[in-house]
XYZ file of C-alpha atoms in Angstrom:
390
model
C 95.863 95.506 90.541
C 97.375 93.924 87.963
C 96.114 90.404 87.586
C 99.036 87.772 87.483
C 99.185 84.854 85.423
C 99.245 82.241 88.660
C 96.451 83.344 89.988
C 93.899 80.783 88.217
C 96.507 78.100 89.079
C 97.181 78.114 91.758
C 93.224 78.553 93.345
C 93.383 75.040 90.908
C 96.436 73.641 92.736
C 94.857 75.124 96.370
C 91.770 72.677 95.076
C 93.750 69.759 94.637
C 96.737 69.411 97.276
C 95.936 69.529 100.988
C 99.019 72.969 100.782
C 100.542 74.875 98.257
C 103.993 77.024 98.838
C 103.685 79.776 96.760
C 108.253 80.580 96.277
C 109.747 83.881 94.804
C 112.033 86.884 95.368
C 110.958 89.008 98.351
C 108.340 92.024 96.527
C 107.183 90.148 94.077
C 103.879 90.119 94.498
C 103.010 86.509 96.669
C 101.560 89.161 99.342
C 99.290 90.812 97.554
C 98.189 87.447 94.707
C 97.586 85.406 98.087
C 94.924 88.175 100.128
C 93.285 88.249 97.282
C 92.741 84.777 96.361
C 92.067 84.224 100.199
C 89.550 87.285 100.127
C 86.421 85.495 98.847
C 86.659 82.578 102.214
C 87.305 84.760 104.730
C 91.107 83.586 105.202
C 93.477 83.573 108.203
C 96.965 85.339 106.911
C 99.908 85.312 109.050
C 103.296 87.140 108.583
C 105.174 85.495 110.152
C 107.472 88.833 110.324
C 105.284 90.323 112.826
C 105.454 89.354 116.666
C 101.912 89.879 117.017
C 101.247 86.650 114.319
C 104.131 85.109 115.488
C 102.596 84.934 118.788
C 99.192 84.046 118.393
C 101.535 80.940 117.517
C 102.075 80.034 121.223
C 100.429 76.986 120.803
C 101.012 76.470 117.051
C 98.726 72.988 116.817
C 95.652 74.639 119.086
C 95.661 77.844 117.571
C 95.685 76.046 113.536
C 93.599 73.390 114.394
C 90.964 75.734 115.841
C 91.046 77.166 112.283
C 91.022 74.245 109.944
C 87.513 75.188 107.711
C 89.903 78.221 106.864
C 92.481 79.107 104.512
C 95.582 79.549 106.470
C 98.198 81.975 104.407
C 101.158 81.695 106.018
C 103.818 84.426 105.043
C 107.708 83.997 104.694
C 106.885 80.553 106.532
C 110.927 80.239 106.508
C 111.196 82.197 109.644
C 109.155 78.756 111.462
C 110.655 75.923 110.132
C 109.879 73.956 113.111
C 106.245 74.462 111.884
C 106.494 72.218 108.692
C 106.183 68.642 111.191
C 103.159 70.613 112.637
C 101.890 71.250 109.390
C 101.948 67.227 108.328
C 100.164 66.044 110.970
C 97.272 68.642 110.752
C 96.745 67.709 107.108
C 96.573 64.199 107.889
C 93.634 64.747 111.013
C 92.092 66.390 108.434
C 91.953 63.666 106.072
C 90.949 61.249 108.468
C 87.732 63.696 109.597
C 87.351 63.631 105.477
C 87.793 67.299 104.932
C 89.222 68.032 101.530
C 92.071 70.484 100.166
C 93.425 73.360 100.290
C 93.933 74.179 103.984
C 97.487 75.733 103.580
C 98.429 78.415 101.214
C 102.309 79.290 102.165
C 104.206 81.792 100.753
C 108.471 82.105 101.252
C 111.221 83.596 99.210
C 112.358 80.176 97.828
C 115.497 79.516 100.353
C 116.728 76.215 100.283
C 116.030 75.715 103.920
C 112.297 76.228 103.340
C 112.564 73.588 100.028
C 114.278 71.225 102.291
C 111.938 71.072 104.987
C 109.125 71.540 103.262
C 110.458 68.082 101.059
C 111.014 66.173 103.513
C 107.862 67.082 106.056
C 105.357 67.195 103.722
C 105.957 64.890 100.914
C 102.934 63.908 98.516
C 100.821 66.335 100.585
C 102.511 70.024 98.809
C 102.179 71.691 95.432
C 105.032 74.055 94.509
C 105.040 76.977 92.551
C 107.248 80.020 91.774
C 105.422 83.390 91.261
C 108.043 85.514 88.965
C 107.717 89.401 88.267
C 105.519 91.034 86.428
C 105.724 90.310 82.275
C 104.198 91.015 78.733
C 101.548 88.900 78.876
C 99.961 90.632 82.481
C 101.353 94.470 81.961
C 100.187 93.460 77.998
C 101.750 95.030 74.634
C 101.427 98.715 75.142
C 104.289 97.976 78.136
C 106.761 96.441 76.901
C 109.425 98.773 76.517
C 109.439 100.340 80.105
C 108.379 96.709 81.741
C 112.231 95.738 79.780
C 113.834 99.261 81.359
C 112.292 98.984 84.575
C 112.030 94.896 84.930
C 108.402 93.407 86.846
C 108.592 93.858 90.442
C 105.644 95.614 90.614
C 106.604 99.201 92.499
C 109.889 99.534 90.229
C 107.206 99.097 87.161
C 104.499 101.119 88.439
C 106.601 104.326 90.028
C 105.532 107.574 88.608
C 108.629 107.290 86.653
C 112.211 106.109 85.812
C 114.539 108.009 88.296
C 112.088 106.757 90.879
C 111.700 103.190 89.713
C 115.646 103.556 89.514
C 115.936 104.104 93.070
C 113.490 101.612 94.142
C 115.767 99.268 92.914
C 118.680 100.646 94.589
C 117.274 100.335 97.567
C 115.794 96.679 97.163
C 119.238 95.517 95.997
C 121.024 96.875 99.370
C 118.448 95.267 101.169
C 119.158 92.158 100.135
C 122.167 92.341 100.274
C 122.294 93.801 103.907
C 118.909 92.250 105.564
C 117.581 89.848 103.509
C 120.377 87.013 102.635
C 122.310 87.340 105.903
C 118.191 86.885 107.650
C 118.051 83.393 105.319
C 121.677 82.296 107.580
C 124.683 83.012 104.738
C 127.605 84.958 106.112
C 128.742 87.229 103.137
C 130.193 90.304 102.801
C 127.510 92.552 100.669
C 130.635 95.053 98.815
C 131.420 91.461 97.538
C 128.193 89.569 96.824
C 127.403 93.699 95.135
C 130.635 93.181 92.608
C 129.601 89.259 92.060
C 126.457 90.838 91.009
C 127.539 93.342 88.747
C 129.943 91.311 86.882
C 126.964 88.823 86.124
C 125.005 91.593 84.649
C 127.520 93.230 82.530
C 128.065 88.895 81.348
C 124.616 89.198 81.022
C 123.651 85.805 79.031
C 126.910 84.628 78.491
C 128.698 81.323 79.240
C 129.255 80.286 82.690
C 132.948 80.875 83.392
C 133.111 80.279 87.558
C 136.836 80.779 87.286
C 136.251 84.236 85.986
C 134.061 84.986 88.349
C 136.180 83.977 91.146
C 139.526 85.726 89.791
C 137.812 89.234 89.421
C 136.544 89.454 92.631
C 139.191 87.687 94.267
C 137.345 84.380 96.297
C 138.223 80.766 94.579
C 136.159 78.853 92.973
C 133.764 77.007 94.998
C 132.957 80.032 96.706
C 132.107 81.784 93.661
C 129.879 78.776 92.835
C 128.534 79.391 96.063
C 127.337 82.789 95.231
C 126.076 81.684 91.712
C 124.097 78.614 94.166
C 122.214 81.438 96.871
C 121.639 83.860 93.311
C 119.756 81.064 91.642
C 118.078 79.630 94.157
C 116.487 83.176 95.503
C 115.303 83.055 91.933
C 117.682 85.790 91.344
C 119.284 84.581 88.355
C 118.698 81.866 86.150
C 121.436 78.967 84.776
C 119.730 78.215 81.423
C 120.950 74.559 80.690
C 122.917 73.727 77.416
C 120.623 70.598 74.669
C 122.646 68.209 74.960
C 122.097 65.256 71.942
C 123.625 62.483 70.365
C 123.921 64.315 67.043
C 127.674 64.044 65.982
C 128.789 67.217 66.675
C 130.883 68.831 69.179
C 128.423 71.109 71.312
C 128.468 73.876 73.980
C 128.611 72.118 77.998
C 128.252 75.481 80.498
C 125.150 77.240 81.239
C 124.223 80.938 79.780
C 123.548 82.799 82.799
C 121.834 86.032 83.561
C 120.146 87.975 86.134
C 116.619 87.162 85.703
C 114.847 91.220 86.446
C 116.204 92.716 83.886
C 115.338 96.424 85.960
C 117.535 94.878 88.658
C 120.258 94.728 85.425
C 119.871 98.131 84.518
C 120.042 98.810 88.428
C 123.290 97.019 88.864
C 125.074 98.645 85.954
C 123.660 102.443 86.445
C 121.117 102.761 83.720
C 118.609 104.582 84.117
C 116.301 105.977 81.197
C 115.950 104.273 78.552
C 118.131 106.471 76.079
C 121.130 105.734 78.322
C 119.907 101.508 77.546
C 119.576 101.853 73.913
C 123.439 103.293 73.666
C 125.098 100.694 76.571
C 127.128 97.265 75.453
C 124.202 95.553 77.053
C 121.724 96.602 75.153
C 121.403 93.551 73.059
C 121.653 90.857 76.061
C 119.522 93.003 77.900
C 117.018 92.669 75.448
C 118.152 89.246 74.154
C 117.244 87.949 77.690
C 114.281 89.736 79.162
C 112.642 88.023 75.943
C 114.166 84.865 77.192
C 113.166 85.103 80.882
C 109.298 86.317 79.645
C 108.754 83.653 77.115
C 110.010 80.719 80.037
C 108.041 81.679 82.631
C 104.813 82.466 79.928
C 105.203 78.170 79.663
C 105.797 77.326 83.000
C 106.507 73.781 84.047
C 105.031 72.903 80.461
C 108.441 72.889 78.787
C 111.888 72.924 79.457
C 114.149 75.524 77.743
C 117.423 75.271 76.647
C 120.218 76.786 74.797
C 121.605 75.237 71.500
C 125.552 76.535 70.515
C 127.583 74.410 68.357
C 131.430 74.669 67.954
C 130.925 75.098 64.229
C 128.706 78.135 65.064
C 125.284 76.160 65.121
C 123.279 78.308 67.428
C 119.314 78.688 69.126
C 119.045 80.944 71.258
C 115.784 78.882 73.465
C 114.735 76.035 72.430
C 111.642 74.732 74.094
C 111.117 70.914 74.263
C 107.748 69.678 75.204
C 106.295 67.156 77.189
C 105.605 65.064 73.903
C 109.590 66.019 73.203
C 108.923 67.936 69.941
C 111.077 71.268 69.650
C 110.415 74.651 68.908
C 113.002 76.756 67.597
C 113.212 81.060 68.894
C 115.756 83.979 67.758
C 116.384 87.495 69.454
C 116.744 90.131 67.596
C 116.612 93.574 68.662
C 116.066 94.636 64.541
C 113.233 95.950 62.971
C 113.778 93.640 60.265
C 114.421 91.003 61.290
C 117.246 88.327 60.235
C 117.761 84.882 61.067
C 121.634 84.268 61.470
C 122.966 81.555 59.634
C 123.524 79.569 62.338
C 120.475 79.834 63.198
C 119.421 78.451 60.424
C 122.083 75.082 60.900
C 120.894 74.432 64.420
C 117.322 74.283 62.371
C 118.474 71.450 60.413
C 120.625 69.859 62.990
C 117.443 69.943 65.215
C 113.729 69.624 62.932
C 111.853 72.018 65.736
C 108.118 71.462 64.795
C 108.347 75.429 64.928
C 110.775 78.425 64.546
C 110.284 81.942 65.210
C 112.528 85.512 65.614
C 111.310 87.868 68.225
C 111.976 91.007 67.249
C 110.566 94.404 68.524
C 108.069 95.243 65.939
C 104.079 94.407 65.997
C 103.449 92.693 62.601
C 103.284 89.137 62.059
C 105.699 88.107 59.023
C 106.663 84.613 57.665
C 110.262 84.283 56.647
C 111.966 82.001 54.264
C 111.946 77.929 55.519
C 109.085 78.492 57.974
C 110.316 80.956 60.420
C 108.377 83.259 61.449
C 109.267 87.169 62.678
C 106.631 88.085 65.384
C 106.293 90.040 68.649
C 107.358 88.951 71.848
C 104.146 89.624 73.530
C 102.168 87.567 70.841
C 104.691 84.484 71.225
C 104.199 84.688 75.050
C 100.798 84.814 74.187
C 100.708 81.871 71.647
C 103.282 79.882 74.214
C 101.200 80.642 76.890
C 97.974 79.150 75.100
C 99.813 75.915 74.165
C 100.643 75.028 77.112
C 97.423 75.377 79.139
C 96.917 72.981 76.545
């Protein structure tokens, strides 16, 4: 059992809010985490994909009220969107009786419908948390290379060998395309969406050009934009926004786009073993996006992530803006002899970040000129995590 970073936060939120929604893609470990949290309190678990459990909710208000003293875990709650108004009424009844928070833990695959329904019905009564695939803090510094190759989905990361891990991811992609996405109400040809997803993997970390994506798969720009929205809504793709400030410089305005889990990137590109990855043209972009995603997951919602690029070549791979408006500038390198690009120095002159880092594959913390520090991904993720908790 790998302890998840979010475990403590879920428990804290259940002590503060009547309902907590734990969102994230399928197979990321939401159910395992929820059952672990609910075990000490004998929580009631209902899987709404199970006909047996759904049948218990033939009279949902009576059934749930009968169990009002227990934590109720509702898995795949988007299957019964009509529950949200009912939960609002039950929460309000419990409040009138002086019952405390922590009544409902809702699990969902981050569908737009789930967010809309819960937002309309449970406003002021619910908190949202995102469970991402396993990260470097959870798996440890010695597992970084395996995590990069296989990605952070538990079944993939913990597979007995690389071939088994790759086959799991292949089946995961196929299931998402052929079963899960249609169940969410989207009618998209599986092969077309697979090609679109694969193009994003080939262009990992590149600037968004929806027109090129649309042209390459033979759809219009609006349709390509809808595909991208869908994958982003399901937490499978991230759009990293550009930093905007009135600096008197021409700034890049398009977001960067990447597939969030490195293991899925490698599955989409047919990369099975580490040796194949190291010789593949995507290796640099894959490592950069793997590092950025892990750092963003480590910071949670305590800071906002951007990238910075000007037409003159100044660039920062990841710019963290903290609540007090201070900035951390982060460059990502694959080299064991890290040396920031000239554009990184120029960007730091533009923005004056309070901390400047170069993430590299080594372990030693190395001071560099102009206050820059070379640091391992694991150490920086842990430093960001500690800062976000203060």
